PDB file of C-alpha atoms in Angstrom:
ATOM      1  CA  ASP P   1       0.024   0.167   0.171  1.00 82.00           C
ATOM      2  CA  SER P   2       1.657   3.331  -1.323  1.00 84.00           C
ATOM      3  CA  GLY P   3      -0.344   5.572   0.956  1.00 92.00           C
ATOM      4  CA  VAL P   4      -1.990   7.195  -2.087  1.00 96.00           C
ATOM      5  CA  THR P   5      -5.729   6.660  -2.390  1.00 97.00           C
ATOM      6  CA  GLN P   6      -8.107   6.932  -5.326  1.00 97.00           C
ATOM      7  CA  THR P   7     -11.836   6.812  -5.574  1.00 97.00           C
ATOM      8  CA  PRO P   8     -13.812   5.348  -7.094  1.00 97.00           C
ATOM      9  CA  LYS P   9     -12.053   1.964  -8.133  1.00 96.00           C
ATOM     10  CA  HIS P  10     -14.286   1.459 -10.968  1.00 97.00           C
ATOM     11  CA  LEU P  11     -16.542   3.683 -12.989  1.00 97.00           C
ATOM     12  CA  ILE P  12     -18.747   2.792 -16.033  1.00 97.00           C
ATOM     13  CA  THR P  13     -20.335   5.656 -17.752  1.00 97.00           C
ATOM     14  CA  ALA P  14     -21.845   6.596 -21.278  1.00 97.00           C
ATOM     15  CA  THR P  15     -20.373   8.563 -24.030  1.00 97.00           C
ATOM     16  CA  GLY P  16     -20.817  12.434 -23.623  1.00 97.00           C
ATOM     17  CA  GLN P  17     -21.043  12.171 -19.883  1.00 97.00           C
ATOM     18  CA  ARG P  18     -18.781  13.947 -17.394  1.00 98.00           C
ATOM     19  CA  VAL P  19     -16.928  12.236 -14.519  1.00 98.00           C
ATOM     20  CA  THR P  20     -14.707  13.220 -11.429  1.00 98.00           C
ATOM     21  CA  LEU P  21     -11.917  11.082 -10.226  1.00 98.00           C
ATOM     22  CA  ARG P  22     -10.356  11.831  -6.850  1.00 98.00           C
ATOM     23  CA  CYS P  23      -6.911  11.407  -5.423  1.00 98.00           C
ATOM     24  CA  SER P  24      -5.680  11.886  -1.986  1.00 98.00           C
ATOM     25  CA  PRO P  25      -1.674  12.014  -1.841  1.00 97.00           C
ATOM     26  CA  ARG P  26       0.366  10.483   0.794  1.00 95.00           C
ATOM     27  CA  SER P  27       0.610  12.465   4.176  1.00 94.00           C
ATOM     28  CA  GLY P  28       3.183  15.166   3.570  1.00 92.00           C
ATOM     29  CA  ASP P  29       3.381  14.898  -0.166  1.00 94.00           C
ATOM     30  CA  LEU P  30       2.866  18.208  -1.932  1.00 95.00           C
ATOM     31  CA  SER P  31       2.889  17.114  -5.591  1.00 95.00           C
ATOM     32  CA  VAL P  32       0.042  15.106  -7.293  1.00 96.00           C
ATOM     33  CA  TYR P  33       0.639  13.708 -10.658  1.00 96.00           C
ATOM     34  CA  TRP P  34      -2.172  12.292 -12.955  1.00 97.00           C
ATOM     35  CA  TYR P  35      -1.622   9.399 -15.469  1.00 96.00           C
ATOM     36  CA  GLN P  36      -3.629   7.759 -18.114  1.00 96.00           C
ATOM     37  CA  GLN P  37      -2.819   4.021 -19.085  1.00 94.00           C
ATOM     38  CA  SER P  38      -4.512   2.443 -22.065  1.00 90.00           C
ATOM     39  CA  LEU P  39      -3.776  -0.594 -23.895  1.00 80.00           C
ATOM     40  CA  ASP P  40      -2.513   0.902 -27.063  1.00 76.00           C
ATOM     41  CA  GLN P  41      -0.799   4.086 -25.443  1.00 76.00           C
ATOM     42  CA  GLY P  42       0.820   2.820 -22.271  1.00 83.00           C
ATOM     43  CA  LEU P  43       1.277   5.084 -19.294  1.00 91.00           C
ATOM     44  CA  GLN P  44       0.956   8.760 -20.174  1.00 94.00           C
ATOM     45  CA  PHE P  45       1.615  11.672 -18.077  1.00 94.00           C
ATOM     46  CA  LEU P  46      -1.364  14.014 -17.878  1.00 96.00           C
ATOM     47  CA  ILE P  47      -0.490  16.952 -15.505  1.00 96.00           C
ATOM     48  CA  GLN P  48       1.161  17.589 -12.218  1.00 95.00           C
ATOM     49  CA  TYR P  49       0.090  19.902  -9.493  1.00 95.00           C
ATOM     50  CA  TYR P  50       2.379  21.243  -6.556  1.00 94.00           C
ATOM     51  CA  ASN P  51       0.925  22.650  -3.534  1.00 94.00           C
ATOM     52  CA  GLY P  52      -2.251  23.829  -5.322  1.00 95.00           C
ATOM     53  CA  GLU P  53      -0.731  25.182  -8.350  1.00 95.00           C
ATOM     54  CA  GLU P  54      -0.341  23.473 -11.667  1.00 95.00           C
ATOM     55  CA  ARG P  55       3.362  22.696 -12.370  1.00 93.00           C
ATOM     56  CA  ALA P  56       3.730  20.625 -15.409  1.00 91.00           C
ATOM     57  CA  LYS P  57       1.377  19.631 -18.319  1.00 93.00           C
ATOM     58  CA  GLY P  58       1.710  16.614 -20.571  1.00 92.00           C
ATOM     59  CA  ASN P  59      -0.812  15.150 -23.082  1.00 84.00           C
ATOM     60  CA  ILE P  60      -3.857  16.206 -21.467  1.00 94.00           C
ATOM     61  CA  LEU P  61      -6.848  16.796 -23.626  1.00 95.00           C
ATOM     62  CA  GLU P  62      -8.836  20.151 -23.367  1.00 96.00           C
ATOM     63  CA  ARG P  63     -11.915  18.043 -22.405  1.00 97.00           C
ATOM     64  CA  PHE P  64      -9.998  17.024 -19.139  1.00 97.00           C
ATOM     65  CA  SER P  65      -9.170  19.358 -16.302  1.00 97.00           C
ATOM     66  CA  ALA P  66      -7.562  18.845 -12.806  1.00 97.00           C
ATOM     67  CA  GLN P  67      -7.100  20.913  -9.645  1.00 97.00           C
ATOM     68  CA  GLN P  68      -5.587  20.482  -6.331  1.00 97.00           C
ATOM     69  CA  PHE P  69      -7.414  21.790  -3.351  1.00 97.00           C
ATOM     70  CA  PRO P  70      -5.999  23.367  -0.231  1.00 96.00           C
ATOM     71  CA  ASP P  71      -5.948  20.054   1.612  1.00 95.00           C
ATOM     72  CA  LEU P  72      -3.888  18.858  -1.026  1.00 96.00           C
ATOM     73  CA  HIS P  73      -6.227  16.205  -2.485  1.00 97.00           C
ATOM     74  CA  SER P  74      -6.724  16.401  -6.290  1.00 98.00           C
ATOM     75  CA  GLU P  75      -9.629  15.694  -8.743  1.00 98.00           C
ATOM     76  CA  LEU P  76      -9.470  14.889 -12.437  1.00 98.00           C
ATOM     77  CA  ASN P  77     -12.470  15.978 -14.342  1.00 98.00           C
ATOM     78  CA  LEU P  78     -13.172  14.318 -17.628  1.00 98.00           C
ATOM     79  CA  SER P  79     -15.981  15.635 -19.765  1.00 97.00           C
ATOM     80  CA  SER P  80     -17.784  14.812 -23.147  1.00 97.00           C
ATOM     81  CA  LEU P  81     -16.577  11.224 -22.611  1.00 97.00           C
ATOM     82  CA  GLU P  82     -15.500   9.244 -25.750  1.00 97.00           C
ATOM     83  CA  LEU P  83     -15.058   5.426 -26.184  1.00 96.00           C
ATOM     84  CA  GLY P  84     -11.301   6.105 -26.319  1.00 94.00           C
ATOM     85  CA  ASP P  85     -11.216   7.632 -22.915  1.00 96.00           C
ATOM     86  CA  SER P  86     -11.619   4.183 -21.401  1.00 96.00           C
ATOM     87  CA  ALA P  87      -8.537   3.545 -19.354  1.00 96.00           C
ATOM     88  CA  LEU P  88      -6.798   3.199 -16.047  1.00 96.00           C
ATOM     89  CA  TYR P  89      -6.235   6.633 -14.440  1.00 97.00           C
ATOM     90  CA  PHE P  90      -3.385   6.623 -12.115  1.00 97.00           C
ATOM     91  CA  CYS P  91      -2.627   9.364  -9.394  1.00 97.00           C
ATOM     92  CA  ALA P  92       0.875   9.645  -7.819  1.00 96.00           C
ATOM     93  CA  SER P  93       2.286  11.833  -5.220  1.00 95.00           C
ATOM     94  CA  SER P  94       5.643  12.834  -4.165  1.00 93.00           C
ATOM     95  CA  VAL P  95       7.095  15.057  -1.337  1.00 88.00           C
ATOM     96  CA  GLY P  96       8.218  17.788  -3.516  1.00 80.00           C
ATOM     97  CA  ASN P  97       9.103  18.200  -7.105  1.00 76.00           C
ATOM     98  CA  ARG P  98      11.074  15.086  -7.290  1.00 79.00           C
ATOM     99  CA  ALA P  99       9.389  13.156  -9.966  1.00 81.00           C
ATOM    100  CA  HIS P 100      11.510  10.055  -9.416  1.00 82.00           C
ATOM    101  CA  GLU P 101      10.181   9.477  -6.005  1.00 85.00           C
ATOM    102  CA  GLN P 102       6.476   9.213  -7.065  1.00 91.00           C
ATOM    103  CA  TYR P 103       4.336   6.675  -5.299  1.00 93.00           C
ATOM    104  CA  PHE P 104       1.419   5.451  -7.303  1.00 95.00           C
ATOM    105  CA  GLY P 105      -2.146   4.964  -6.296  1.00 96.00           C
ATOM    106  CA  PRO P 106      -4.203   1.855  -7.171  1.00 95.00           C
ATOM    107  CA  GLY P 107      -5.939   3.610 -10.062  1.00 96.00           C
ATOM    108  CA  THR P 108      -9.473   4.303 -11.178  1.00 97.00           C
ATOM    109  CA  ARG P 109     -10.736   1.993 -14.164  1.00 96.00           C
ATOM    110  CA  LEU P 110     -12.915   3.950 -16.198  1.00 97.00           C
ATOM    111  CA  THR P 111     -15.123   2.307 -18.869  1.00 97.00           C
ATOM    112  CA  VAL P 112     -17.040   4.379 -21.344  1.00 97.00           C
ATOM    113  CA  THR P 113     -19.854   2.719 -23.175  1.00 96.00           C
TER     114      THR P 113
ATOM    115  CA  GLU E   1       9.293  13.619 -30.275  1.00 89.00           C
ATOM    116  CA  ASP E   2      10.593  12.061 -27.161  1.00 92.00           C
ATOM    117  CA  LYS E   3       9.994   8.273 -26.985  1.00 93.00           C
ATOM    118  CA  VAL E   4      10.827   5.138 -24.975  1.00 96.00           C
ATOM    119  CA  VAL E   5      10.724   1.842 -26.568  1.00 96.00           C
ATOM    120  CA  GLN E   6      10.684  -1.568 -24.817  1.00 97.00           C
ATOM    121  CA  SER E   7      11.266  -5.058 -26.077  1.00 97.00           C
ATOM    122  CA  PRO E   8      10.170  -7.677 -26.136  1.00 96.00           C
ATOM    123  CA  LEU E   9       6.375  -6.898 -25.644  1.00 95.00           C
ATOM    124  CA  SER E  10       5.822 -10.070 -24.001  1.00 96.00           C
ATOM    125  CA  LEU E  11       7.933 -13.028 -22.629  1.00 97.00           C
ATOM    126  CA  VAL E  12       6.862 -16.410 -21.426  1.00 98.00           C
ATOM    127  CA  VAL E  13       9.455 -18.453 -19.390  1.00 98.00           C
ATOM    128  CA  HIS E  14       9.706 -21.182 -16.955  1.00 97.00           C
ATOM    129  CA  GLU E  15      10.705 -20.664 -13.289  1.00 97.00           C
ATOM    130  CA  GLY E  16      14.532 -20.706 -12.942  1.00 97.00           C
ATOM    131  CA  ASP E  17      14.978 -19.161 -16.384  1.00 97.00           C
ATOM    132  CA  THR E  18      17.043 -15.783 -16.584  1.00 98.00           C
ATOM    133  CA  VAL E  19      15.383 -12.988 -18.662  1.00 98.00           C
ATOM    134  CA  THR E  20      16.686  -9.572 -20.054  1.00 98.00           C
ATOM    135  CA  LEU E  21      14.344  -6.895 -20.771  1.00 98.00           C
ATOM    136  CA  ASN E  22      15.326  -4.046 -22.994  1.00 98.00           C
ATOM    137  CA  CYS E  23      14.505  -0.158 -23.004  1.00 98.00           C
ATOM    138  CA  SER E  24      15.870   2.257 -25.441  1.00 98.00           C
ATOM    139  CA  TYR E  25      15.079   5.907 -25.407  1.00 97.00           C
ATOM    140  CA  GLU E  26      15.333   9.098 -27.449  1.00 97.00           C
ATOM    141  CA  VAL E  27      14.694  11.872 -24.955  1.00 95.00           C
ATOM    142  CA  THR E  28      15.670  15.492 -25.022  1.00 93.00           C
ATOM    143  CA  ASN E  29      17.455  16.715 -21.775  1.00 93.00           C
ATOM    144  CA  PHE E  30      17.481  13.244 -20.512  1.00 94.00           C
ATOM    145  CA  ARG E  31      18.390  12.888 -16.738  1.00 94.00           C
ATOM    146  CA  SER E  32      17.545   9.283 -15.416  1.00 95.00           C
ATOM    147  CA  LEU E  33      16.080   6.076 -16.414  1.00 96.00           C
ATOM    148  CA  LEU E  34      13.607   4.429 -14.065  1.00 96.00           C
ATOM    149  CA  TRP E  35      12.124   0.840 -13.896  1.00 97.00           C
ATOM    150  CA  TYR E  36       8.835  -0.134 -12.462  1.00 96.00           C
ATOM    151  CA  LYS E  37       7.038  -3.323 -11.719  1.00 96.00           C
ATOM    152  CA  GLN E  38       3.179  -3.396 -12.401  1.00 94.00           C
ATOM    153  CA  GLU E  39       1.408  -6.508 -11.070  1.00 92.00           C
ATOM    154  CA  LYS E  40      -2.235  -5.905 -10.570  1.00 81.00           C
ATOM    155  CA  LYS E  41      -2.722  -2.240 -10.455  1.00 82.00           C
ATOM    156  CA  ALA E  42      -0.076   0.519  -9.196  1.00 90.00           C
ATOM    157  CA  PRO E  43       3.367   0.560 -10.800  1.00 93.00           C
ATOM    158  CA  THR E  44       5.903   0.016  -7.915  1.00 92.00           C
ATOM    159  CA  PHE E  45       9.630   1.560  -8.018  1.00 92.00           C
ATOM    160  CA  LEU E  46      12.544  -0.691  -8.979  1.00 95.00           C
ATOM    161  CA  PHE E  47      15.667   1.132  -9.740  1.00 92.00           C
ATOM    162  CA  MET E  48      16.554   4.548 -10.925  1.00 94.00           C
ATOM    163  CA  LEU E  49      19.682   4.876 -13.167  1.00 96.00           C
ATOM    164  CA  THR E  50      21.528   8.082 -13.673  1.00 93.00           C
ATOM    165  CA  SER E  51      25.170   7.123 -14.434  1.00 90.00           C
ATOM    166  CA  SER E  52      26.163   5.073 -17.273  1.00 92.00           C
ATOM    167  CA  GLY E  53      27.875   1.769 -16.720  1.00 90.00           C
ATOM    168  CA  ILE E  54      26.938   1.431 -13.007  1.00 91.00           C
ATOM    169  CA  GLU E  55      24.948  -1.770 -12.133  1.00 93.00           C
ATOM    170  CA  LYS E  56      22.196  -1.537  -9.619  1.00 94.00           C
ATOM    171  CA  LYS E  57      21.083  -4.662  -7.812  1.00 96.00           C
ATOM    172  CA  SER E  58      18.299  -5.749  -5.718  1.00 95.00           C
ATOM    173  CA  GLY E  59      18.190  -9.522  -5.053  1.00 96.00           C
ATOM    174  CA  ARG E  60      17.754 -11.346  -8.260  1.00 97.00           C
ATOM    175  CA  LEU E  61      17.092  -8.013 -10.277  1.00 98.00           C
ATOM    176  CA  SER E  62      19.785  -6.032 -11.684  1.00 98.00           C
ATOM    177  CA  SER E  63      19.811  -3.108 -14.130  1.00 97.00           C
ATOM    178  CA  ILE E  64      22.404  -1.030 -16.094  1.00 97.00           C
ATOM    179  CA  LEU E  65      22.159   2.105 -18.116  1.00 96.00           C
ATOM    180  CA  ASP E  66      24.126   2.955 -21.365  1.00 96.00           C
ATOM    181  CA  LYS E  67      23.980   6.532 -21.979  1.00 93.00           C
ATOM    182  CA  LYS E  68      26.007   6.635 -25.087  1.00 95.00           C
ATOM    183  CA  GLU E  69      23.832   3.911 -26.836  1.00 94.00           C
ATOM    184  CA  LEU E  70      20.626   5.314 -25.193  1.00 96.00           C
ATOM    185  CA  PHE E  71      19.216   1.855 -23.621  1.00 96.00           C
ATOM    186  CA  SER E  72      19.013   0.306 -20.329  1.00 97.00           C
ATOM    187  CA  ILE E  73      18.484  -3.471 -19.653  1.00 98.00           C
ATOM    188  CA  LEU E  74      16.857  -5.061 -16.728  1.00 98.00           C
ATOM    189  CA  ASN E  75      17.865  -8.474 -15.719  1.00 98.00           C
ATOM    190  CA  ILE E  76      16.136 -11.133 -13.678  1.00 98.00           C
ATOM    191  CA  THR E  77      17.688 -14.341 -12.565  1.00 98.00           C
ATOM    192  CA  ALA E  78      16.276 -17.515 -11.334  1.00 97.00           C
ATOM    193  CA  THR E  79      12.760 -16.138 -12.180  1.00 98.00           C
ATOM    194  CA  GLN E  80       9.765 -17.206  -9.930  1.00 97.00           C
ATOM    195  CA  THR E  81       6.174 -17.061 -10.543  1.00 97.00           C
ATOM    196  CA  GLY E  82       5.878 -14.015  -8.285  1.00 96.00           C
ATOM    197  CA  ASP E  83       7.962 -12.192 -10.855  1.00 97.00           C
ATOM    198  CA  SER E  84       5.035 -12.321 -13.361  1.00 97.00           C
ATOM    199  CA  ALA E  85       4.251  -8.694 -14.023  1.00 97.00           C
ATOM    200  CA  ILE E  86       4.522  -5.846 -16.635  1.00 96.00           C
ATOM    201  CA  TYR E  87       7.805  -4.175 -16.460  1.00 97.00           C
ATOM    202  CA  LEU E  88       7.860  -0.477 -17.358  1.00 96.00           C
ATOM    203  CA  CYS E  89      10.792   1.600 -18.062  1.00 97.00           C
ATOM    204  CA  ALA E  90      10.445   5.376 -17.989  1.00 96.00           C
ATOM    205  CA  ALA E  91      12.779   8.231 -18.954  1.00 96.00           C
ATOM    206  CA  LEU E  92      13.063  11.212 -16.769  1.00 93.00           C
ATOM    207  CA  PRO E  93      14.154  14.409 -18.545  1.00 92.00           C
ATOM    208  CA  TYR E  94      14.978  17.536 -16.657  1.00 89.00           C
ATOM    209  CA  THR E  95      11.470  18.879 -17.194  1.00 86.00           C
ATOM    210  CA  ASP E  96      10.381  16.084 -14.582  1.00 84.00           C
ATOM    211  CA  LYS E  97       7.764  14.555 -16.842  1.00 90.00           C
ATOM    212  CA  LEU E  98       8.173  10.915 -16.850  1.00 92.00           C
ATOM    213  CA  ILE E  99       8.008   9.265 -20.251  1.00 94.00           C
ATOM    214  CA  PHE E 100       7.021   5.576 -20.211  1.00 95.00           C
ATOM    215  CA  GLY E 101       7.450   2.803 -22.701  1.00 95.00           C
ATOM    216  CA  THR E 102       4.446   0.507 -23.137  1.00 91.00           C
ATOM    217  CA  GLY E 103       6.025  -2.129 -21.074  1.00 95.00           C
ATOM    218  CA  THR E 104       7.149  -5.862 -21.327  1.00 96.00           C
ATOM    219  CA  ARG E 105       4.725  -8.378 -20.122  1.00 96.00           C
ATOM    220  CA  LEU E 106       6.541 -11.236 -18.444  1.00 98.00           C
ATOM    221  CA  GLN E 107       4.739 -14.552 -17.457  1.00 98.00           C
ATOM    222  CA  VAL E 108       6.581 -17.006 -15.299  1.00 98.00           C
ATOM    223  CA  PHE E 109       5.113 -20.613 -15.302  1.00 96.00           C
ATOM    224  CA  PRO E 110       6.056 -23.135 -12.914  1.00 94.00           C
TER     225      PRO E 110
END
């Protein structure tokens, strides 16, 4: 158990809908990273927040957005969902901006039907 | 465009075999190479390699980085069924955005 929690574990929704994935980092960690893992694309970095501020952006679609709250938990919002958005979404956290010391959460499996 | 390529995509071996997993990268401002093991869900960290030619070891696992030829290998000796997993390598540039390969799926049968 890495200490990073993600909810929900599984999510099944229809195309066009909007969902919110939640992540609580390890105690004391200020950075939160979001990743998408699909069968054909592998694990892809989406976005990083550090102490409430966006720090780095990867291949995140405009339909996706994220934020980190004052209590340091983070949410990833996915809207206008398409079949291709079906994937495992991981959150990871680290103490500072030390990307090599990330601890991954168990992931949320999103299925878009 | 930055990329990380792993081979083979899949590997099936018997317990006791030795395996070598490959990872090549083309990444701007490369800093380090990381290896992860992904069993059922979350990737767990194995190694970080920053210097060329220095082997890192943890039990039956070892890894080395060649920064001239831009690749890394992960060796697992005397494999066990518990080694069955997806092994991911990731390049860490100075931007701190990890770039992952698609992974090698290892299956170890008794």
